[in-house]
Coordinates of C-alpha atoms in Angstrom, one line a residue:
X1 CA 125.1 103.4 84.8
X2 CA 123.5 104.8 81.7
X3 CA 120.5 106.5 81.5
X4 CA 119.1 103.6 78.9
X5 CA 119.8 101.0 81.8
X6 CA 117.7 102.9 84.6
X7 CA 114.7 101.2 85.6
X8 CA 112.5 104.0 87.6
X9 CA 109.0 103.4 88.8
X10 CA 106.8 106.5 86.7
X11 CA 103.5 106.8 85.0
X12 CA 102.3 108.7 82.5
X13 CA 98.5 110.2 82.1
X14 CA 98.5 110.8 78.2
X15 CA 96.5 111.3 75.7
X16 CA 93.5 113.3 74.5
X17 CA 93.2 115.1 77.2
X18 CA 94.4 113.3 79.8
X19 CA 93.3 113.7 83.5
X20 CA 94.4 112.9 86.9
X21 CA 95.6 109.4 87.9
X22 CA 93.4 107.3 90.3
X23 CA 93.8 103.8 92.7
X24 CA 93.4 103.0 96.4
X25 CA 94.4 101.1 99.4
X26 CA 94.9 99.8 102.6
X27 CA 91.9 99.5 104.7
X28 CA 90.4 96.6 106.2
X29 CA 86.5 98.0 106.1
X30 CA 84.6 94.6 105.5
X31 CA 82.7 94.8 102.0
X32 CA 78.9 94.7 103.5
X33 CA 79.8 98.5 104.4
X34 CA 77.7 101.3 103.6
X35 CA 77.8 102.4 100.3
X36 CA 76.1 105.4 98.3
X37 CA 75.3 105.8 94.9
X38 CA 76.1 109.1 93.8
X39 CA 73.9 111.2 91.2
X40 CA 75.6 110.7 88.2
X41 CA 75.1 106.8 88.4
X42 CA 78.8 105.9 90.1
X43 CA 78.7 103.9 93.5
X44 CA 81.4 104.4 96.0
X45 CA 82.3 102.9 99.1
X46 CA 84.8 105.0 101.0
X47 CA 86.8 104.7 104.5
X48 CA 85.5 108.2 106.7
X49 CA 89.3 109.2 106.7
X50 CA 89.7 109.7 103.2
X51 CA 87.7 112.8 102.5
X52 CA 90.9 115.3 103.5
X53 CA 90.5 117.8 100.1
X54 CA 87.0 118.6 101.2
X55 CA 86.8 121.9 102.8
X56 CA 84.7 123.0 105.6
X57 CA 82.4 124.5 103.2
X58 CA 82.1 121.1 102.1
X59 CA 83.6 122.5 98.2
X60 CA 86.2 120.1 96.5
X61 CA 89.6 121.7 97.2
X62 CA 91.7 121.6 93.7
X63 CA 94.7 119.6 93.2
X64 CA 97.0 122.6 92.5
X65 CA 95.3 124.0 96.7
X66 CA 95.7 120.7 98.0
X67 CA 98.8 118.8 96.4
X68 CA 100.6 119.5 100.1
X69 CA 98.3 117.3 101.3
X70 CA 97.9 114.9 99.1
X71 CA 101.7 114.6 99.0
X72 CA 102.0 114.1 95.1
X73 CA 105.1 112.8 94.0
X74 CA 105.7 115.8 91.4
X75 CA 107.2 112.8 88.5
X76 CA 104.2 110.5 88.6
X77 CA 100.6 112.2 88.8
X78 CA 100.3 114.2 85.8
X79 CA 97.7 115.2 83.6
X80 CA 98.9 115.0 80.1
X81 CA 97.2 117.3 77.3
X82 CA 97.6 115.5 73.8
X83 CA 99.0 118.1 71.0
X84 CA 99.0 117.7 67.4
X85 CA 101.3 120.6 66.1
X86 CA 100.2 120.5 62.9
X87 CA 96.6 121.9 64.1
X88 CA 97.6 123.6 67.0
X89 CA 98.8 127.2 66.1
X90 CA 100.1 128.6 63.0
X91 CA 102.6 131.3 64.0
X92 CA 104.2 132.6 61.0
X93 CA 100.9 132.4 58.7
X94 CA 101.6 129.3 56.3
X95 CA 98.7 127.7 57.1
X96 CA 100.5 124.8 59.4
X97 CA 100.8 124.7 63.1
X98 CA 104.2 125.2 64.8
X99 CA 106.3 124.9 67.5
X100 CA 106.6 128.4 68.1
X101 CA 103.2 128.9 68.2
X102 CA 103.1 125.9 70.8
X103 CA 105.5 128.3 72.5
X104 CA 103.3 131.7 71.8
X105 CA 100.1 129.6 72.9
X106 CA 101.6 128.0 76.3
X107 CA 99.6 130.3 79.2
X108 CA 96.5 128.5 77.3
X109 CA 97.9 125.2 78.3
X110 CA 99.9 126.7 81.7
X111 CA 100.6 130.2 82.9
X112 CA 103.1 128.6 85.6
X113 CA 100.6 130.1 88.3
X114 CA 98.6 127.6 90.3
X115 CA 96.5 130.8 91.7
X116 CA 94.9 131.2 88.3
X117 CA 92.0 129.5 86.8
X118 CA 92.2 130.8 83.1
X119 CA 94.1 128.0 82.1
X120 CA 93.7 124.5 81.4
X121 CA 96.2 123.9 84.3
X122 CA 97.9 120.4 82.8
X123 CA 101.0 119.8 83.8
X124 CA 102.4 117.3 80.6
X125 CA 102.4 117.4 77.1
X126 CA 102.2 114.6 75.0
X127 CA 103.8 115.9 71.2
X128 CA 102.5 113.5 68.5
X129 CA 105.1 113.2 66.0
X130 CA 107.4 116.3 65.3
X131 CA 110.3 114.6 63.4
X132 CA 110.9 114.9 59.6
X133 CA 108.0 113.1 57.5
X134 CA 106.4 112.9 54.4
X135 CA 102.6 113.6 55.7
X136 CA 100.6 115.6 58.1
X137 CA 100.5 113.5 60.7
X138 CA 104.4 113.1 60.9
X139 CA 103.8 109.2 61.8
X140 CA 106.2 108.1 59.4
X141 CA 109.9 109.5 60.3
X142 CA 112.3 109.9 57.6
X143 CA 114.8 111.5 60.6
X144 CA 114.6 110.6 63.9
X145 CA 116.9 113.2 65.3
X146 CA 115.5 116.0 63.9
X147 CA 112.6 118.1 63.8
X148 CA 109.9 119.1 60.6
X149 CA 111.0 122.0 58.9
X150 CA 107.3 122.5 59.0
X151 CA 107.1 122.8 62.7
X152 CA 110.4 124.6 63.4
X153 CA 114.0 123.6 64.2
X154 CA 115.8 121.8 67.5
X155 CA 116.6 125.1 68.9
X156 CA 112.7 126.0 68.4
X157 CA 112.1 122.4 70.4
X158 CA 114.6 123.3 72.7
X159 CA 113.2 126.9 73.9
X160 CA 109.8 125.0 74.2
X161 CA 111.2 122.1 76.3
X162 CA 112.8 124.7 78.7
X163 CA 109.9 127.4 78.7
X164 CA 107.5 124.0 79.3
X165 CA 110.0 122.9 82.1
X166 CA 110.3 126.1 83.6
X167 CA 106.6 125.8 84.5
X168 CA 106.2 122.0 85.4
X169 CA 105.0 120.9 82.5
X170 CA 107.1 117.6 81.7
X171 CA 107.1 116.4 78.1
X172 CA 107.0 113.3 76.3
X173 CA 107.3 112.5 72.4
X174 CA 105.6 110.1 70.5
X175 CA 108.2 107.9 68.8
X176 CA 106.9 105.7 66.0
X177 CA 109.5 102.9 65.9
X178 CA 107.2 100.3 64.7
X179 CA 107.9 101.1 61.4
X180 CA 109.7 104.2 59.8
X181 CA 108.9 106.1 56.6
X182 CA 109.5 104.2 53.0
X183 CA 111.7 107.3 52.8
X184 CA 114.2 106.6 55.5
X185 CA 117.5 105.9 54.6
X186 CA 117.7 102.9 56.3
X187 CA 114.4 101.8 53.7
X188 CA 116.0 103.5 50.5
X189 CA 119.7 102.0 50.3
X190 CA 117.6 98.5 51.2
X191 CA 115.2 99.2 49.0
X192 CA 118.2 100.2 46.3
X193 CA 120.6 97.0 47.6
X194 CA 117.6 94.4 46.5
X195 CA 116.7 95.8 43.6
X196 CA 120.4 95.9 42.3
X197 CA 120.6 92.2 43.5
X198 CA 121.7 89.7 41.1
X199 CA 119.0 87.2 40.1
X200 CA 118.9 84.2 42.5
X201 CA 121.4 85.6 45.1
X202 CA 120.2 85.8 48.3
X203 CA 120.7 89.3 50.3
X204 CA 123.7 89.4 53.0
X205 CA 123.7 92.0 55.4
X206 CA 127.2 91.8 55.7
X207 CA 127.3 93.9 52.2
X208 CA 124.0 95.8 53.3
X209 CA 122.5 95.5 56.9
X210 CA 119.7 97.6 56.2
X211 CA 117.8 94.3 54.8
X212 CA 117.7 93.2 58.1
X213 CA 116.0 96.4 59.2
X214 CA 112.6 95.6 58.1
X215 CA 110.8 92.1 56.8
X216 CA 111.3 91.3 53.4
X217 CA 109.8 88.3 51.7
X218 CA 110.1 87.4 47.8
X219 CA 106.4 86.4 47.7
X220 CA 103.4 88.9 48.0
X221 CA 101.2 88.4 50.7
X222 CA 98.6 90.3 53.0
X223 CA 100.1 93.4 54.8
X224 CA 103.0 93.5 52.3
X225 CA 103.8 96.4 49.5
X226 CA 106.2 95.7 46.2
X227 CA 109.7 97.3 46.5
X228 CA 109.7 99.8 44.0
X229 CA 111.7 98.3 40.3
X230 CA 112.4 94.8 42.3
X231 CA 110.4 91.5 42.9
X232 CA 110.6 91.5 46.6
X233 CA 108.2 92.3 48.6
X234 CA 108.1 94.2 52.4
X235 CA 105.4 94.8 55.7
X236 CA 103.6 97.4 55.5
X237 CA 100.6 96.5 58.0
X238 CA 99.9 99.9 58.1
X239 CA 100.4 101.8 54.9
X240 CA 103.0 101.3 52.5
X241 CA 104.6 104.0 53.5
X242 CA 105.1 103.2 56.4
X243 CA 107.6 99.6 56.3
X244 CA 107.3 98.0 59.6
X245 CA 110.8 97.6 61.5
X246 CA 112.0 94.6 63.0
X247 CA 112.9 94.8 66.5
X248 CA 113.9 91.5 67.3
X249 CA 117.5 93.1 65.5
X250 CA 119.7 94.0 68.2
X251 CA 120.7 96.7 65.8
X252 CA 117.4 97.9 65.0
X253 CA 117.1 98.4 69.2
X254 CA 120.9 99.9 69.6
X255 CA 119.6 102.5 66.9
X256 CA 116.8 103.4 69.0
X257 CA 118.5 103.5 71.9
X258 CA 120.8 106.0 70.7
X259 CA 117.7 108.0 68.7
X260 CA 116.1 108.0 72.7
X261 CA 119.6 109.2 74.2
X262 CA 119.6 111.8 71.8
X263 CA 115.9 113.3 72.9
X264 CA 116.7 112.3 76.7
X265 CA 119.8 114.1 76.4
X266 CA 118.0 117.6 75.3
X267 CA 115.3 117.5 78.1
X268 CA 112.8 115.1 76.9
X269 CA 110.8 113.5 79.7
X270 CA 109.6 110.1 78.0
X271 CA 108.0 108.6 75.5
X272 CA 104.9 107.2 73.7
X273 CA 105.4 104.0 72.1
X274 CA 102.0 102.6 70.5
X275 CA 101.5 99.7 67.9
X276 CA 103.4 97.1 70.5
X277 CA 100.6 94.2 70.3
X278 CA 101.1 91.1 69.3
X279 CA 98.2 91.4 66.5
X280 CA 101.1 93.7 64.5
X281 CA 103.1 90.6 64.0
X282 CA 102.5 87.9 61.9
X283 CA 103.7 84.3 62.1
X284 CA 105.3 83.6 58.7
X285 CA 107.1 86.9 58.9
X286 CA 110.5 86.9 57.7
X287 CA 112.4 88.0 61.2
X288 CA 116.5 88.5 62.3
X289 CA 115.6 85.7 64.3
X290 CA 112.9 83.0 64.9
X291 CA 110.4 84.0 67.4
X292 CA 107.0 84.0 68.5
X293 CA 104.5 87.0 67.7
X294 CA 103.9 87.1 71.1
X295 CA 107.7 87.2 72.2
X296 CA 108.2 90.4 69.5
X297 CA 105.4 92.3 71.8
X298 CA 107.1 91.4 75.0
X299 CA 110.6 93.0 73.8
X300 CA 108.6 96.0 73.0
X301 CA 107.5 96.3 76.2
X302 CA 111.1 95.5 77.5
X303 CA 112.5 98.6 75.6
X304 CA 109.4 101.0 76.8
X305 CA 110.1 100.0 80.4
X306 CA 113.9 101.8 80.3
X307 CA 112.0 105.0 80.5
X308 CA 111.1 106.9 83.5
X309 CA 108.1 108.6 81.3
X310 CA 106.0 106.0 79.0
X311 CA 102.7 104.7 77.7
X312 CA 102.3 101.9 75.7
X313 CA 99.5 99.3 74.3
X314 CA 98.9 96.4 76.3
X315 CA 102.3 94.2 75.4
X316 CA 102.1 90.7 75.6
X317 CA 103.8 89.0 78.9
X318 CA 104.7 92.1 79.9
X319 CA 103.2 91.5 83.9
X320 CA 105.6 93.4 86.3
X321 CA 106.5 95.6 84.0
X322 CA 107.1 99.5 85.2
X323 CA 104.8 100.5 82.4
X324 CA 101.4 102.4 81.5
X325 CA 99.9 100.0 79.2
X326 CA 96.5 101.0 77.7
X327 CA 93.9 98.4 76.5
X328 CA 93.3 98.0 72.8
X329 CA 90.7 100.4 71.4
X330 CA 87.0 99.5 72.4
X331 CA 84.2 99.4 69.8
X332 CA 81.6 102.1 70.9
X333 CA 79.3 99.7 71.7
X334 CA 77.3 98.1 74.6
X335 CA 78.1 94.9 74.4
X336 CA 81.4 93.5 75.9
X337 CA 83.1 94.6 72.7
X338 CA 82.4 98.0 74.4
X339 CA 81.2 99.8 77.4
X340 CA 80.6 96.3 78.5
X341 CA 84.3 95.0 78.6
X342 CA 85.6 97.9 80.5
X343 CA 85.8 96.7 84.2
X344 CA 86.5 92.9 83.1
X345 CA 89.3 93.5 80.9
X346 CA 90.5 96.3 83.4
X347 CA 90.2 93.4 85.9
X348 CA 92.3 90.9 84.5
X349 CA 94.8 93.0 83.1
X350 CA 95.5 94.1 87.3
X351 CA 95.2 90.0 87.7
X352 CA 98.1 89.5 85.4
X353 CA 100.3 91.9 86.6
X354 CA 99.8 95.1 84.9
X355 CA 99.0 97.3 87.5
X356 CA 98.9 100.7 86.2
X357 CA 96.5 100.5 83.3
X358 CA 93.5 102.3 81.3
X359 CA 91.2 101.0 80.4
X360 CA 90.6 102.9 76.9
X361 CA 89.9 106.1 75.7
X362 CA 86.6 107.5 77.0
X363 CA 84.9 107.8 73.7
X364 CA 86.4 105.2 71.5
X365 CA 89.6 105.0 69.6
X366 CA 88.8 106.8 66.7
X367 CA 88.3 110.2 65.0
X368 CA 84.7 108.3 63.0
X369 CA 83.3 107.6 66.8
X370 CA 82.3 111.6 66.5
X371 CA 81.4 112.0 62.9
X372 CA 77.6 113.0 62.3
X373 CA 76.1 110.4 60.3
X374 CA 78.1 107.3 61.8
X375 CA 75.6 104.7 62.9
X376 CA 78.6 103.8 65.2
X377 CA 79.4 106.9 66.8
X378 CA 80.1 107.8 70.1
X379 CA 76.5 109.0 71.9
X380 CA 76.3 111.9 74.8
X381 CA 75.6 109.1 77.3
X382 CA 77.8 106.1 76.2
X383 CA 80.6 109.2 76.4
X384 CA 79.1 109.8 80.0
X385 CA 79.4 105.7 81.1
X386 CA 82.8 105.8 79.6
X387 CA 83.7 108.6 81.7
X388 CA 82.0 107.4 85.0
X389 CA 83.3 103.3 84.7
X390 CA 86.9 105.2 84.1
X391 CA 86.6 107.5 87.0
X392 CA 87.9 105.4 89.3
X393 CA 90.4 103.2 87.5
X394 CA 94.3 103.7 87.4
X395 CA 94.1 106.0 84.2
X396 CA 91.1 108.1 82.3
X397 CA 92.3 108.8 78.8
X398 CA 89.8 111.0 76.8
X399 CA 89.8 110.5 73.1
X400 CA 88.2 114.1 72.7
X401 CA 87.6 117.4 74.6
X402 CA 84.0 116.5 76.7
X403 CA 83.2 120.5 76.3
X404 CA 83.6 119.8 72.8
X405 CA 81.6 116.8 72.0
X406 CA 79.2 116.5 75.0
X407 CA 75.9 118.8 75.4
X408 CA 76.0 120.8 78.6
X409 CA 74.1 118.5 80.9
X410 CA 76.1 115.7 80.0
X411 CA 79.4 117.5 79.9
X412 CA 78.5 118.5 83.7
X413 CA 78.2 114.9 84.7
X414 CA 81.7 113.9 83.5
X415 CA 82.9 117.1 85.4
X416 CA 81.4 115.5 88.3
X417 CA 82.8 111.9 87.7
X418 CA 86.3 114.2 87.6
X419 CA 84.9 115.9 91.2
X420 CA 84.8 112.0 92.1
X421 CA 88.0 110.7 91.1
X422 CA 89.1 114.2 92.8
X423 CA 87.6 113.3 96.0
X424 CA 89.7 110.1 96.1
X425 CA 93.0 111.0 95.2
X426 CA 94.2 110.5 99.0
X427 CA 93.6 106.7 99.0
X428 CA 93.9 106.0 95.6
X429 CA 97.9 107.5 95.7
X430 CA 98.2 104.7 98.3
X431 CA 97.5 101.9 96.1
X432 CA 99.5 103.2 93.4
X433 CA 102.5 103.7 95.7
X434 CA 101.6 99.9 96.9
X435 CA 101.6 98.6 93.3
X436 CA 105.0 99.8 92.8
X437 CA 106.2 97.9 95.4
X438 CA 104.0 95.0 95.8
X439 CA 102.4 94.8 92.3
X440 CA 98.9 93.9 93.1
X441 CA 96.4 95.2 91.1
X442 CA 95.2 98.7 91.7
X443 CA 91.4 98.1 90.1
X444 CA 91.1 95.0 91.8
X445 CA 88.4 92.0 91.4
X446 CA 85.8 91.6 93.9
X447 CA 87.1 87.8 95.0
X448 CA 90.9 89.2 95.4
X449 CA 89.6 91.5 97.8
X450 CA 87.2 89.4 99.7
X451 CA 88.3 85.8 98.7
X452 CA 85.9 82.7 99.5
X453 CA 83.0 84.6 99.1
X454 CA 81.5 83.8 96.0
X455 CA 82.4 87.2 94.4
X456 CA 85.0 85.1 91.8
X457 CA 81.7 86.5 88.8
X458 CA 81.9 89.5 89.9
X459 CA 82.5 91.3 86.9
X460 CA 80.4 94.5 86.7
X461 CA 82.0 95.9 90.0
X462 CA 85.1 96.7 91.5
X463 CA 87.2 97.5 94.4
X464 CA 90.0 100.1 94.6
X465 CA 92.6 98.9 96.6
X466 CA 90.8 97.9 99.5
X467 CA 89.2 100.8 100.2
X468 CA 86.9 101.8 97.3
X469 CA 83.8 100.0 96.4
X470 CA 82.5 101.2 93.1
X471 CA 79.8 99.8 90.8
X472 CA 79.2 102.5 87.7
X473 CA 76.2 101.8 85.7
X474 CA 77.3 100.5 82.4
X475 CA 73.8 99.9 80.7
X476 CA 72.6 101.7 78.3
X477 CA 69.3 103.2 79.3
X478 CA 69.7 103.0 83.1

């Protein structure tokens, strides 16, 4: 069987800066038990048997002391440190970031000794784009089996893959294969084909089958960018250049397939695959075949499953899936476009099958939720909340650095929502491990807990497998 065909049961923690991976389970402690709220405004019920990583001393025991224990299952419970090259470490003094200073910079990240504390002791690297592109930010691939000459070579990537591996550190690329770079071959002999097109001929793919690559339409509409010299028109939703790729071609897949072989093959753990929800499509759009919006974010999440290593968007019909799926960015906000839509939306994406899920990146989705001057930004305490509803859910994905963005006091409270999430890593393995097999939810409602009750409203708390009560504060002012 080839590697593309294996279906393993594996999450990823990635992003920002990632941290550890939470759920629980198994316990049949009726819900009226006690429960405690704890000084930084998180409320946990926990079974008396779960507290094994406390010392005698009553001190949290680390992860790297106590993994024994805990019994971690080395491929799944990571926490993933997000790392854009570019801005990362400039090695050879041109001003850019590179992979060897990645390389140079690694005891930062790891020194490979879990005795030491002068590191940031992750144990997975998520690489934003590194392959050939036009911009900065590398998101739109003009190769996508090579590497930037501005970051290095393959054999550079190669001696950092093996130097990473040699310490523990797994690594996972993100591939954009939404859309590729206007600069693409694939894109430029299409691009070249239409506009050398006879007037009123229709393309055929047989003479060029790089038309069917990406969505083409004679008539301009939203989200769609002129062909350069030529009357047609392409999807762009992002940029224009950036076309979008359609993925509902078998051939469009098989090339990906091959481009994720070729990574796989030189060490690469897994991938991130963002931009998979159903608002990227558009009904209308000209397609290799005829089908729903919603059925173009499903085969997304079909090719994202074939990796041991992955984190994706929340994909449409997608329940059952062996994926990390993410919910879309929240608004930094309150209401239930915000802070306020955490636990439901974490709730009922458990109910509908998608066990292993975050709820969003503790601070907001974008880089404007920590500019000064934005009456929308991210505040010290909605950053806290964020931090304290995510504590105990599958997955906490940062969106920045606390230490860097938070004051002190408020960057010691998310340490101790961390302590928290620490404390219950022994049950909360047991409900991920039960997921896997079972696929109940991991964050779980109060009425699938405790059904008949009149909890089915319940939306403001949750349990943890069966073993967790926790009710954060989520208010703003309390």
């Amino acid at each position: 069987m080839s590697r593309w065909n294996r279906k393993l049961w594996a999450l990823i923690l990635a992003a920002g800066m990632t941290v550890s991976l939470a759920a629980c389970g198994g316990n049949d402690q009726a819900a009226g038990g006690a429960s405690a709220g704890t000084q930084d405004g998180t409320a946990a019920q926990q079974n008396q048997s779960t507290g094994s990583n406390i010392d005698n001393a009553g001190s949290i025991v680390t992860l790297a002391q106590d993994a024994r224990a805990l019994q971690i299952i080395d491929d799944n419970y990571r926490t993933y440190y997000e790392l854009f090259v570019y801005s990362f470490y400039d090695s050879d003094g041109d001003g850019i970031g590179d992979l060897q200073g990645v390389l140079d910079k690694l005891d930062y990240l790891n020194d490979g000794d879990d005795t030491t504390d002068t590191d940031l002791g992750i144990n997975g690297i998520w690489l934003m784009p590194v392959m050939p592109s036009t911009t900065y930010h590398k998101y739109d691939t003009t190769d996508y089996e090579n590497i930037d000459p501005q970051y290095g070579t393959l054999d550079d990537f190669q001696k950092l893959l093996t130097a990473c591996h040699d310490r523990g550190i797994r690594v996972i690329l993100d591939l954009a294969m939404n859309h590729s770079s206007s600069s693409h071959p694939w894109f430029q002999q299409a691009a070249e084909y239409l506009k050398n097109l006879p007037e009123g001929a229709e393309p055929d793919s047989s003479e060029c089958p790089y038309i069917d690559y990406y969505h083409f339409s004679r008539e301009a509409q939203s989200g769609y960018a002129q062909v350069n010299g030529a009357d047609w028109y392409y999807e762009a939703r992002f940029w224009d250049g950036m076309p979008d790729l359609d993925l509902q071609n078998e051939e469009v897949r098989r090339e990906f397939e091959q481009v994720a072989d070729f990574w796989l093959d030189m060490g690469v753990d897994g991938f991130k695959l963002d931009a998979g929800d159903p608002c990227y499509y558009h009904a209308g759009d000209k397609l290799f075949r005829d089908v729903s919006t919603d059925e173009l974010s499903r085969l997304w999440a079909e090719f994202g499953e074939q990796f041991a290593f992955n984190e994706l968007r929340v994909c449409f019909r997608a329940g059952g899936y062996s994926l990390m799926q993410r919910l879309c960015d929240k608004q930094t906000k309150w209401d239930e476009s915000g802070i306020a839509g955490l636990i439901p939306d974490t709730l009922l994406q458990g109910l509908t099958g998608h066990p292993f899920g975050s709820p969003d990146m503790i601070g907001g989705g974008e880089y404007t939720c920590f500019l000064n001057g934005n009456e929308n930004a991210c505040t010290p305490e909605m950053f806290v909340r964020y931090a304290q509803i995510a504590a105990l859910m599958p997955v906490m994905q940062f969106s920045a650095s606390p230490w860097r963005v938070l004051p002190e006091a408020d960057f010691q409270k998310v340490k101790a929502a961390l302590a928290l999430r620490e404390k219950c890593l022994p049950e909360i393995f047991k409900a991920v491990e039960c997921a896997k097999v079972t696929g109940e939810p991991i964050a779980r409602s109060m009425e699938f807990v405790f059904p008949g009750q009149g909890m089915e409203r319940v939306m403001d708390q949750f349990m943890v497998g069966d073993a967790l009560l926790v009710a954060p504060v989520w208010k703003q002012g309390e």
